[in-house]
Short mmCIF file of C-alpha atoms in Angstrom, two decimals:
data_model
loop_
_atom_site.label_atom_id
_atom_site.label_comp_id
_atom_site.label_asym_id
_atom_site.label_seq_id
_atom_site.Cartn_x
_atom_site.Cartn_y
_atom_site.Cartn_z
CA UNK A 1 -17.89 54.93 79.44
CA UNK A 2 -21.69 54.14 78.55
CA UNK A 3 -24.76 54.26 80.69
CA UNK A 4 -26.52 50.91 80.59
CA UNK A 5 -29.33 48.99 82.27
CA UNK A 6 -27.97 46.01 84.11
CA UNK A 7 -30.17 43.39 85.35
CA UNK A 8 -29.58 42.40 88.86
CA UNK A 9 -30.79 38.78 88.43
CA UNK A 10 -29.51 37.33 84.90
CA UNK A 11 -26.77 40.11 84.50
CA UNK A 12 -27.92 41.19 81.03
CA UNK A 13 -26.83 44.41 79.77
CA UNK A 14 -28.92 46.75 77.78
CA UNK A 15 -28.54 50.15 76.09
CA UNK A 16 -32.25 50.65 75.82
CA UNK A 17 -33.93 48.76 78.81
CA UNK A 18 -35.89 50.80 81.35
CA UNK A 19 -36.61 49.65 84.68
CA UNK A 20 -37.00 45.90 83.64
CA UNK A 21 -34.52 43.39 82.12
CA UNK A 22 -35.82 42.55 78.45
CA UNK A 23 -34.50 39.23 78.78
CA UNK A 24 -35.74 37.94 82.29
CA UNK A 25 -38.18 40.94 83.50
CA UNK A 26 -35.92 41.27 86.49
CA UNK A 27 -35.25 44.77 87.96
CA UNK A 28 -32.45 46.76 86.51
CA UNK A 29 -29.80 49.09 87.67
CA UNK A 30 -28.04 52.08 85.87
CA UNK A 31 -24.53 51.34 85.46
CA UNK A 32 -21.40 52.90 83.56
CA UNK A 33 -19.37 50.67 81.81
CA UNK A 34 -16.79 50.36 78.94
CA UNK A 35 -18.35 48.51 75.97
CA UNK A 36 -15.08 47.85 74.48
CA UNK A 37 -14.95 46.92 70.71
CA UNK A 38 -17.65 45.88 68.66
CA UNK A 39 -18.82 44.58 65.36
CA UNK A 40 -20.64 46.31 62.93
CA UNK A 41 -23.61 44.14 62.07
CA UNK A 42 -25.69 46.39 59.50
CA UNK A 43 -25.30 49.83 58.19
CA UNK A 44 -27.37 52.19 56.34
CA UNK A 45 -27.12 56.00 54.80
CA UNK A 46 -30.12 58.01 55.43
CA UNK A 47 -30.85 60.80 52.86
CA UNK A 48 -34.28 61.77 54.12
CA UNK A 49 -33.77 62.95 57.67
CA UNK A 50 -36.06 64.66 60.35
CA UNK A 51 -35.71 68.38 61.06
CA UNK A 52 -32.38 69.59 62.28
CA UNK A 53 -30.46 66.23 61.20
CA UNK A 54 -27.80 66.46 58.43
CA UNK A 55 -28.18 64.69 55.57
CA UNK A 56 -26.95 62.23 54.67
CA UNK A 57 -27.06 60.60 57.86
CA UNK A 58 -24.95 57.27 58.28
CA UNK A 59 -26.14 54.94 60.84
CA UNK A 60 -25.18 51.41 61.79
CA UNK A 61 -25.91 48.84 64.36
CA UNK A 62 -23.28 47.42 66.45
CA UNK A 63 -22.97 44.24 68.65
CA UNK A 64 -20.69 44.39 71.58
CA UNK A 65 -19.40 41.63 74.18
CA UNK A 66 -22.59 40.56 76.34
CA UNK A 67 -24.69 40.85 73.20
CA UNK A 68 -24.98 44.53 73.91
CA UNK A 69 -26.49 46.20 70.64
CA UNK A 70 -26.23 49.89 69.87
CA UNK A 71 -27.71 51.85 66.94
CA UNK A 72 -25.61 54.97 66.55
CA UNK A 73 -24.35 57.68 63.88
CA UNK A 74 -21.01 56.32 62.16
CA UNK A 75 -18.24 58.86 62.67
CA UNK A 76 -16.16 57.34 59.86
CA UNK A 77 -16.47 55.22 56.53
CA UNK A 78 -17.51 51.93 57.78
CA UNK A 79 -19.23 49.07 56.55
CA UNK A 80 -20.69 45.74 58.11
CA UNK A 81 -17.86 43.39 59.58
CA UNK A 82 -16.03 46.29 60.79
CA UNK A 83 -14.68 46.87 64.30
CA UNK A 84 -15.89 49.64 66.15
CA UNK A 85 -16.19 51.66 69.64
CA UNK A 86 -18.91 53.71 70.83
CA UNK A 87 -17.32 57.05 72.16
CA UNK A 88 -17.58 60.57 72.44
CA UNK A 89 -19.86 63.32 73.26
CA UNK A 90 -20.36 64.67 69.66
CA UNK A 91 -22.97 67.03 67.93
CA UNK A 92 -25.75 64.60 66.69
CA UNK A 93 -27.72 67.42 64.98
CA UNK A 94 -27.11 70.52 63.29
CA UNK A 95 -27.67 72.74 66.19
CA UNK A 96 -25.31 71.08 68.23
CA UNK A 97 -27.85 70.82 71.13
CA UNK A 98 -28.26 66.97 71.01
CA UNK A 99 -25.21 65.11 71.81
CA UNK A 100 -24.14 61.84 72.40
CA UNK A 101 -21.48 58.77 71.30
CA UNK A 102 -21.08 57.47 67.74
CA UNK A 103 -19.53 54.53 66.29
CA UNK A 104 -15.71 55.05 65.51
CA UNK A 105 -13.36 52.78 63.69
CA UNK A 106 -11.25 50.78 66.33
CA UNK B 1 -65.35 32.64 70.60
CA UNK B 2 -68.78 31.85 71.85
CA UNK B 3 -70.00 34.79 69.55
CA UNK B 4 -68.66 34.77 66.24
CA UNK B 5 -68.09 38.62 65.21
CA UNK B 6 -68.78 39.21 61.55
CA UNK B 7 -67.90 42.22 59.26
CA UNK B 8 -71.31 43.19 58.03
CA UNK B 9 -70.04 46.19 56.09
CA UNK B 10 -67.24 48.24 54.99
CA UNK B 11 -66.19 51.34 53.03
CA UNK B 12 -63.43 53.79 52.69
CA UNK B 13 -62.39 56.83 50.82
CA UNK B 14 -59.88 56.86 48.08
CA UNK B 15 -56.24 57.30 49.40
CA UNK B 16 -54.63 60.26 47.78
CA UNK B 17 -51.54 62.40 48.14
CA UNK B 18 -53.41 65.54 48.98
CA UNK B 19 -57.20 64.93 49.42
CA UNK B 20 -57.72 68.78 50.50
CA UNK B 21 -60.19 67.64 52.91
CA UNK B 22 -60.21 67.79 56.71
CA UNK B 23 -59.62 64.43 58.76
CA UNK B 24 -63.18 64.38 59.90
CA UNK B 25 -64.59 64.72 56.69
CA UNK B 26 -62.83 61.68 55.72
CA UNK B 27 -63.80 59.81 58.76
CA UNK B 28 -67.35 60.74 58.36
CA UNK B 29 -67.20 59.55 54.97
CA UNK B 30 -65.95 56.13 55.27
CA UNK B 31 -68.00 55.32 58.22
CA UNK B 32 -71.15 56.16 56.35
CA UNK B 33 -69.97 54.06 53.61
CA UNK B 34 -69.50 51.24 55.96
CA UNK B 35 -72.99 51.76 57.63
CA UNK B 36 -74.70 52.09 54.25
CA UNK B 37 -72.91 48.72 53.08
CA UNK B 38 -74.42 46.92 56.12
CA UNK B 39 -77.85 48.82 55.71
CA UNK B 40 -77.33 49.78 59.48
CA UNK B 41 -78.46 53.23 61.01
CA UNK B 42 -76.05 55.16 63.17
CA UNK B 43 -78.31 54.82 66.12
CA UNK B 44 -77.91 51.05 66.21
CA UNK B 45 -74.32 51.30 67.39
CA UNK B 46 -73.21 50.26 70.50
CA UNK B 47 -69.68 51.24 70.21
CA UNK B 48 -67.62 53.42 68.28
CA UNK B 49 -63.75 53.04 67.90
CA UNK B 50 -61.70 55.76 65.90
CA UNK B 51 -58.11 54.53 64.91
CA UNK B 52 -55.40 57.51 64.23
CA UNK B 53 -51.99 58.12 65.24
CA UNK B 54 -51.15 61.94 65.30
CA UNK B 55 -54.09 64.26 64.41
CA UNK B 56 -52.74 66.59 66.97
CA UNK B 57 -49.57 67.10 64.75
CA UNK B 58 -51.12 66.66 61.36
CA UNK B 59 -54.42 68.47 62.08
CA UNK B 60 -54.15 70.31 65.15
CA UNK B 61 -57.31 68.48 66.68
CA UNK B 62 -57.94 65.84 69.51
CA UNK B 63 -61.50 64.32 70.32
CA UNK B 64 -61.90 62.32 67.31
CA UNK B 65 -64.24 59.79 68.79
CA UNK B 66 -66.58 62.42 70.28
CA UNK B 67 -66.56 64.45 66.98
CA UNK B 68 -67.39 61.69 64.91
CA UNK B 69 -70.22 60.48 67.21
CA UNK B 70 -71.44 63.99 67.00
CA UNK B 71 -71.28 64.05 63.37
CA UNK B 72 -73.08 60.64 63.05
CA UNK B 73 -75.68 61.49 65.93
CA UNK B 74 -74.56 58.57 67.90
CA UNK B 75 -75.33 58.71 71.52
CA UNK B 76 -75.09 56.49 74.27
CA UNK B 77 -72.49 54.39 72.67
CA UNK B 78 -68.91 53.58 74.14
CA UNK B 79 -67.00 55.91 72.01
CA UNK B 80 -63.13 56.33 72.22
CA UNK B 81 -60.03 56.78 69.95
CA UNK B 82 -57.20 54.05 69.53
CA UNK B 83 -53.62 55.05 69.06
CA UNK B 84 -51.12 52.61 68.15
CA UNK B 85 -48.98 54.43 65.55
CA UNK B 86 -49.16 52.86 62.16
CA UNK B 87 -51.43 50.00 63.70
CA UNK B 88 -54.02 52.22 64.96
CA UNK B 89 -56.50 50.99 62.63
CA UNK B 90 -56.29 47.29 63.10
CA UNK B 91 -56.41 48.28 67.08
CA UNK B 92 -59.42 50.04 66.42
CA UNK B 93 -60.78 47.03 64.50
CA UNK B 94 -59.48 44.87 67.34
CA UNK B 95 -61.39 46.93 69.87
CA UNK B 96 -64.86 46.53 67.79
CA UNK B 97 -64.23 42.83 67.33
CA UNK B 98 -63.75 42.41 71.22
CA UNK B 99 -66.83 44.62 71.84
CA UNK B 100 -68.98 42.06 69.98
CA UNK B 101 -67.39 39.14 71.03
CA UNK B 102 -67.77 40.05 74.89
CA UNK B 103 -71.35 40.80 74.35
CA UNK B 104 -71.03 44.18 74.88
CA UNK B 105 -72.17 45.47 71.56
CA UNK B 106 -74.31 44.10 68.81
CA UNK B 107 -72.68 46.56 66.66
CA UNK B 108 -69.45 48.13 66.62
CA UNK B 109 -67.89 50.60 64.01
CA UNK B 110 -64.22 50.81 63.70
CA UNK B 111 -63.21 53.92 61.69
CA UNK B 112 -59.40 54.85 60.89
CA UNK B 113 -58.07 57.82 59.28
CA UNK B 114 -54.97 60.15 58.66
CA UNK B 115 -54.57 63.19 56.85
CA UNK B 116 -50.63 63.90 56.31
CA UNK B 117 -50.79 66.15 53.38
CA UNK B 118 -50.82 69.15 55.90
CA UNK B 119 -47.24 68.81 56.71
CA UNK B 120 -44.16 68.69 54.36
CA UNK B 121 -41.84 65.64 53.95
CA UNK B 122 -39.22 66.87 56.66
CA UNK B 123 -41.91 67.56 59.14
CA UNK B 124 -43.87 64.34 58.49
CA UNK B 125 -40.31 62.25 59.09
CA UNK B 126 -39.79 64.08 62.35
CA UNK B 127 -43.57 63.33 63.57
CA UNK B 128 -43.32 59.50 62.60
CA UNK B 129 -39.62 59.36 63.91
CA UNK B 130 -41.06 60.58 67.16
CA UNK B 131 -42.50 56.96 67.86
CA UNK B 132 -38.86 55.53 68.19
CA UNK B 133 -36.75 55.00 71.24
CA UNK B 134 -35.55 57.99 72.67
CA UNK B 135 -31.66 57.05 72.53
CA UNK B 136 -32.50 55.96 68.71
CA UNK B 137 -34.24 59.22 68.07
CA UNK B 138 -31.36 61.14 69.48
CA UNK B 139 -29.22 59.67 66.66
CA UNK B 140 -31.53 61.16 63.77
CA UNK B 141 -33.27 57.67 63.28
CA UNK B 142 -36.27 57.42 61.11
CA UNK B 143 -38.30 54.74 60.15
CA UNK B 144 -37.09 54.10 56.83
CA UNK B 145 -33.73 53.97 58.62
CA UNK B 146 -34.81 50.84 60.24
CA UNK B 147 -35.69 49.43 56.90
CA UNK B 148 -32.46 50.40 55.20
CA UNK B 149 -30.60 48.56 58.23
CA UNK B 150 -32.99 45.24 57.65
CA UNK B 151 -32.87 45.26 53.80
CA UNK B 152 -28.92 45.84 53.64
CA UNK B 153 -28.57 42.64 56.13
CA UNK B 154 -31.00 40.81 54.35
CA UNK B 155 -29.44 41.14 50.79
CA UNK B 156 -26.09 40.54 52.45
CA UNK B 157 -27.22 37.38 54.36
CA UNK B 158 -29.20 35.69 51.62
CA UNK B 159 -26.97 36.93 48.71
CA UNK B 160 -30.05 38.23 47.26
CA UNK B 161 -29.72 41.10 44.49
CA UNK B 162 -31.13 44.55 44.67
CA UNK B 163 -34.08 43.41 42.38
CA UNK B 164 -35.32 41.26 45.42
CA UNK B 165 -36.67 44.46 46.91
CA UNK B 166 -37.81 46.21 43.74
CA UNK B 167 -40.34 43.05 42.97
CA UNK B 168 -42.41 43.98 45.84
CA UNK B 169 -43.02 47.54 44.83
CA UNK B 170 -43.62 46.31 40.96
CA UNK B 171 -46.13 43.88 42.02
CA UNK B 172 -48.12 46.11 44.63
CA UNK B 173 -48.16 48.76 41.98
CA UNK B 174 -49.62 46.38 39.36
CA UNK B 175 -52.39 45.70 41.58
CA UNK B 176 -53.15 49.26 42.73
CA UNK B 177 -53.25 50.02 38.91
CA UNK B 178 -56.28 47.81 39.43
CA UNK B 179 -57.92 49.44 42.30
CA UNK B 180 -59.80 52.80 42.09
CA UNK B 181 -58.91 53.55 45.45
CA UNK B 182 -55.29 53.37 45.22
CA UNK B 183 -53.30 56.47 45.58
CA UNK B 184 -50.71 55.24 42.58
CA UNK B 185 -52.79 53.71 39.89
CA UNK B 186 -49.70 53.10 37.66
CA UNK B 187 -47.49 50.47 37.04
CA UNK B 188 -43.54 50.73 37.89
CA UNK B 189 -40.82 48.60 36.52
CA UNK B 190 -37.76 46.93 38.38
CA UNK B 191 -35.63 49.93 36.94
CA UNK B 192 -38.05 52.72 38.15
CA UNK B 193 -37.41 51.37 41.50
CA UNK B 194 -33.77 51.40 41.34
CA UNK B 195 -33.66 54.77 39.47
CA UNK B 196 -35.96 56.60 42.19
CA UNK B 197 -34.42 58.51 44.78
CA UNK B 198 -32.20 57.21 47.63
CA UNK B 199 -34.16 56.92 50.88
CA UNK B 200 -32.28 54.91 53.43
CA UNK B 201 -29.82 52.77 51.35
CA UNK B 202 -30.33 50.18 49.97
CA UNK B 203 -34.00 51.50 49.86
CA UNK B 204 -35.31 53.90 47.17
CA UNK B 205 -38.36 56.14 47.25
CA UNK B 206 -40.29 53.17 45.49
CA UNK B 207 -39.35 50.79 48.17
CA UNK B 208 -41.06 53.13 50.67
CA UNK B 209 -44.90 53.68 51.41
CA UNK B 210 -45.90 57.15 50.65
CA UNK B 211 -47.62 60.07 52.67
CA UNK B 212 -51.31 59.85 52.14
CA UNK B 213 -54.72 61.24 53.15
CA UNK B 214 -57.61 58.74 53.64
CA UNK B 215 -60.16 56.89 55.64
CA UNK B 216 -61.47 53.53 55.86
CA UNK B 217 -64.25 51.86 58.12
CA UNK B 218 -65.54 48.37 58.93
CA UNK B 219 -68.76 47.68 60.98
CA UNK B 220 -68.76 44.57 63.13
CA UNK B 221 -72.05 42.86 64.23
CA UNK B 222 -72.96 39.27 65.64
CA UNK B 223 -75.50 38.64 63.00
CA UNK B 224 -74.66 38.69 59.36
CA UNK B 225 -71.38 39.37 57.21
CA UNK B 226 -67.84 37.88 56.74
CA UNK B 227 -66.84 35.96 59.87
CA UNK B 228 -63.85 37.22 62.03
CA UNK B 229 -61.86 33.85 62.49
CA UNK B 230 -59.26 35.71 64.52
CA UNK B 231 -57.93 39.07 65.53
CA UNK B 232 -54.80 38.97 67.64
CA UNK B 233 -52.22 41.27 68.77
CA UNK B 234 -48.81 40.99 70.25
CA UNK B 235 -45.86 43.24 71.21
CA UNK B 236 -42.08 43.28 70.18
CA UNK B 237 -39.18 45.38 71.45
CA UNK B 238 -39.62 49.12 71.26
CA UNK B 239 -35.72 49.53 70.40
CA UNK B 240 -35.17 47.98 66.95
CA UNK B 241 -31.45 47.79 67.81
CA UNK B 242 -32.18 45.59 70.77
CA UNK B 243 -33.33 42.85 68.70
CA UNK B 244 -31.03 39.73 68.58
CA UNK B 245 -31.59 39.59 64.95
CA UNK B 246 -32.68 42.63 62.86
CA UNK B 247 -34.22 40.31 60.26
CA UNK B 248 -36.87 38.91 63.13
CA UNK B 249 -40.03 40.59 63.96
CA UNK B 250 -41.35 38.90 66.77
CA UNK B 251 -44.47 40.69 67.34
CA UNK B 252 -45.56 39.58 63.43
CA UNK B 253 -44.38 35.96 64.33
CA UNK B 254 -46.45 35.91 67.82
CA UNK B 255 -49.47 37.59 66.53
CA UNK B 256 -49.50 35.40 63.77
CA UNK B 257 -49.12 32.22 65.62
CA UNK B 258 -51.89 33.12 67.91
CA UNK B 259 -54.01 34.08 65.08
CA UNK B 260 -53.76 30.77 63.49
CA UNK B 261 -53.94 29.03 66.84
CA UNK B 262 -57.38 30.73 67.66
CA UNK B 263 -58.86 30.05 64.28
CA UNK B 264 -57.53 26.60 63.60
CA UNK B 265 -56.30 27.43 60.25
CA UNK B 266 -52.99 26.15 58.45
CA UNK B 267 -51.08 28.54 56.49
CA UNK B 268 -52.34 26.62 53.53
CA UNK B 269 -55.88 27.79 54.40
CA UNK B 270 -55.04 31.48 53.38
CA UNK B 271 -55.98 32.33 49.95
CA UNK B 272 -55.29 36.11 50.13
CA UNK B 273 -53.07 38.28 52.22
CA UNK B 274 -52.72 42.08 53.22
CA UNK B 275 -49.26 42.48 54.48
CA UNK B 276 -47.89 45.63 56.30
CA UNK B 277 -45.40 46.50 53.26
CA UNK B 278 -44.44 49.96 54.61
CA UNK B 279 -40.82 49.18 53.21
CA UNK B 280 -40.48 46.49 50.53
CA UNK B 281 -38.17 44.61 52.97
CA UNK B 282 -40.96 44.50 55.70
CA UNK B 283 -43.29 42.48 53.07
CA UNK B 284 -40.64 39.88 52.80
CA UNK B 285 -39.83 39.66 56.46
CA UNK B 286 -43.34 39.47 57.53
CA UNK B 287 -44.22 36.76 55.06
CA UNK B 288 -41.41 34.78 56.61
CA UNK B 289 -42.26 35.51 60.03
CA UNK B 290 -45.96 34.30 59.59
CA UNK B 291 -44.85 31.06 58.20
CA UNK B 292 -45.49 31.39 54.54
CA UNK B 293 -41.93 31.02 53.67
CA UNK B 294 -38.58 30.14 55.26
CA UNK B 295 -36.26 32.73 56.24
CA UNK B 296 -34.46 33.92 53.35
CA UNK B 297 -37.08 32.53 50.67
CA UNK B 298 -39.71 35.21 50.38
CA UNK B 299 -37.59 37.22 47.74
CA UNK B 300 -37.41 34.30 45.50
CA UNK B 301 -41.03 33.57 45.70
CA UNK B 302 -41.74 37.12 45.20
CA UNK B 303 -39.69 37.43 42.15
CA UNK B 304 -41.16 34.50 40.76
CA UNK B 305 -44.66 35.47 40.74
CA UNK B 306 -46.05 33.50 43.78
CA UNK B 307 -47.38 36.20 45.60
CA UNK B 308 -48.85 37.96 42.39
CA UNK B 309 -52.58 38.14 41.79
CA UNK B 310 -52.70 34.64 39.88
CA UNK B 311 -49.89 33.44 42.26
CA UNK B 312 -50.55 30.76 44.69
CA UNK B 313 -50.58 33.40 47.67
CA UNK B 314 -51.91 36.53 46.23
CA UNK B 315 -50.31 39.26 48.50
CA UNK B 316 -51.74 42.87 48.73
CA UNK B 317 -54.18 42.73 45.83
CA UNK B 318 -55.32 46.14 46.54
CA UNK B 319 -51.89 47.70 46.18
CA UNK B 320 -50.49 47.45 49.61
CA UNK B 321 -49.36 50.27 51.66
CA UNK B 322 -46.75 51.18 48.86
CA UNK B 323 -49.31 51.89 46.16
CA UNK B 324 -52.92 51.95 47.67
CA UNK B 325 -51.28 54.30 50.07
CA UNK B 326 -50.49 54.70 53.90
CA UNK B 327 -52.65 57.26 55.68
CA UNK B 328 -51.37 55.77 59.16
CA UNK B 329 -54.27 55.64 61.05
CA UNK B 330 -56.50 54.00 58.19
CA UNK B 331 -54.31 51.41 57.08
CA UNK B 332 -55.34 48.46 59.12
CA UNK B 333 -58.79 49.13 58.30
CA UNK B 334 -58.23 49.51 54.74
CA UNK B 335 -56.65 45.82 54.41
CA UNK B 336 -60.05 44.59 56.40
CA UNK B 337 -62.02 46.55 53.73
CA UNK B 338 -59.98 44.76 50.79
CA UNK B 339 -60.23 41.37 52.45
CA UNK B 340 -64.08 41.53 52.94
CA UNK B 341 -64.29 42.99 49.13
CA UNK B 342 -62.04 39.85 48.22
CA UNK B 343 -63.96 37.48 50.20
CA UNK B 344 -67.44 38.84 48.95
CA UNK B 345 -66.16 38.49 45.33
CA UNK B 346 -66.55 42.27 44.92
CA UNK B 347 -63.10 43.25 43.99
CA UNK B 348 -63.67 44.02 40.49
CA UNK B 349 -60.46 43.84 38.16
CA UNK B 350 -58.44 42.79 40.77
CA UNK B 351 -60.34 39.51 42.22
CA UNK B 352 -58.34 36.77 43.34
CA UNK B 353 -60.04 33.54 42.31
CA UNK B 354 -61.67 31.32 44.93
CA UNK B 355 -60.77 33.65 47.75
CA UNK B 356 -62.59 32.11 50.98
CA UNK B 357 -60.29 32.87 53.75
CA UNK B 358 -57.95 36.05 54.07
CA UNK B 359 -54.89 37.09 56.50
CA UNK B 360 -54.23 40.68 57.29
CA UNK B 361 -51.30 41.98 59.41
CA UNK B 362 -50.75 45.32 60.34
CA UNK B 363 -47.49 46.57 62.15
CA UNK B 364 -46.97 49.17 64.74
CA UNK B 365 -43.71 51.30 64.09
CA UNK B 366 -41.17 48.69 62.64
CA UNK B 367 -42.41 45.87 64.39
CA UNK B 368 -42.90 47.37 67.67
CA UNK B 369 -46.24 45.55 68.02
CA UNK B 370 -48.47 44.11 65.38
CA UNK B 371 -52.10 42.89 64.84
CA UNK B 372 -53.09 39.75 62.76
CA UNK B 373 -56.57 39.32 61.40
CA UNK B 374 -58.13 36.25 59.72
CA UNK B 375 -61.38 36.64 57.94
CA UNK B 376 -63.58 34.07 56.26
CA UNK B 377 -64.79 30.67 56.73
CA UNK B 378 -63.35 28.20 59.19
CA UNK B 379 -60.88 25.58 57.80
#
């Protein structure tokens, strides 16, 4: 399950929104939903990373049902157009203190 | 505008990889040069605005506006600091313009600066990365990461070759080679870009602006100087991944549209442009968002020389962020300085012919917001 902001007025879902909906400005509430399968729309391999972040860091942007888009680390050897799922509670930095989901082949 | 603000004087320090000079000294030098250029004494200032992103992180100091006012012996003036990440300079300029436009000030000075050499590359990457959305930041994202994602998508969508990106840096280095204030006064080739270290694929080192030290300043008055035809700003999304299309930078489009509307100009009225090329892909996307080219066309125009010094729309004649340098808080004001020099005919060695009207766009983050400035005579 993925924590999203859901608009009470237009039903837009967002991975990044705060208390207001980016589409209509309505109030949002926090919901946990299964994003299902999405399509990877862009990828990059980052070689200069912030302190504590492994290099290279493979990143991608995926689009899921309802046009929810997420930028996350790539767990597998993926390319634009591949089908992915956002899952896991994995170490996102070298210390393991920052944890979160990554994009996996699906 | 009932009062037309005018840029009466400009000045800047050379941009350098390591100026070995404290930020306050650079700010004071740029400010003094702008005042001297206008023939105005500091005690004539009604307001003083300092643009800076991260002096606390880079230099361990705050209170820049008050410190600069003290050095210039400016008392009684409205004094503040403007922080708008990489658009802090243009935002400080906008505040000076608004001070004059509103009648609050007869003379307003905007000064922007940054000293980045005090931190190593990894630390600087972390400082700049701190401006991103927290859910993007936890994934280890950097500003070049966004550039890499967009650049890859651009090349794929428009079936463009890697050289489409390289042409931006090659052009901007060629211009900077003619600019004594530029950090890199050397030309580079298409092959140099492709052979430079990878940063965020497909972006290489020579697709990315450097870390820089420097400051720039502009004095705005209601009496004499280059007219400010418009200075507008607009926001976009904070999270880059939330955009419907990674190749759209809404903030640049909105700020640009508002500026052209306010000035009553068309795109054809612009003789010279300073575009925020923090990454090569950004110059292409911004030229398209500003309406100079249709989506997907800017790379061919750049490759074909349309944006070169002798092209139909010279872009970044001073070298841009890529080669003049990108001291974060100084960049927006350095764009204004370059445009004023171009419009006054003072850009020795890189003068754009018949430059009457100029545009500058300074972008915060990867399009979080943008400031668009139009300088010069009305159309």
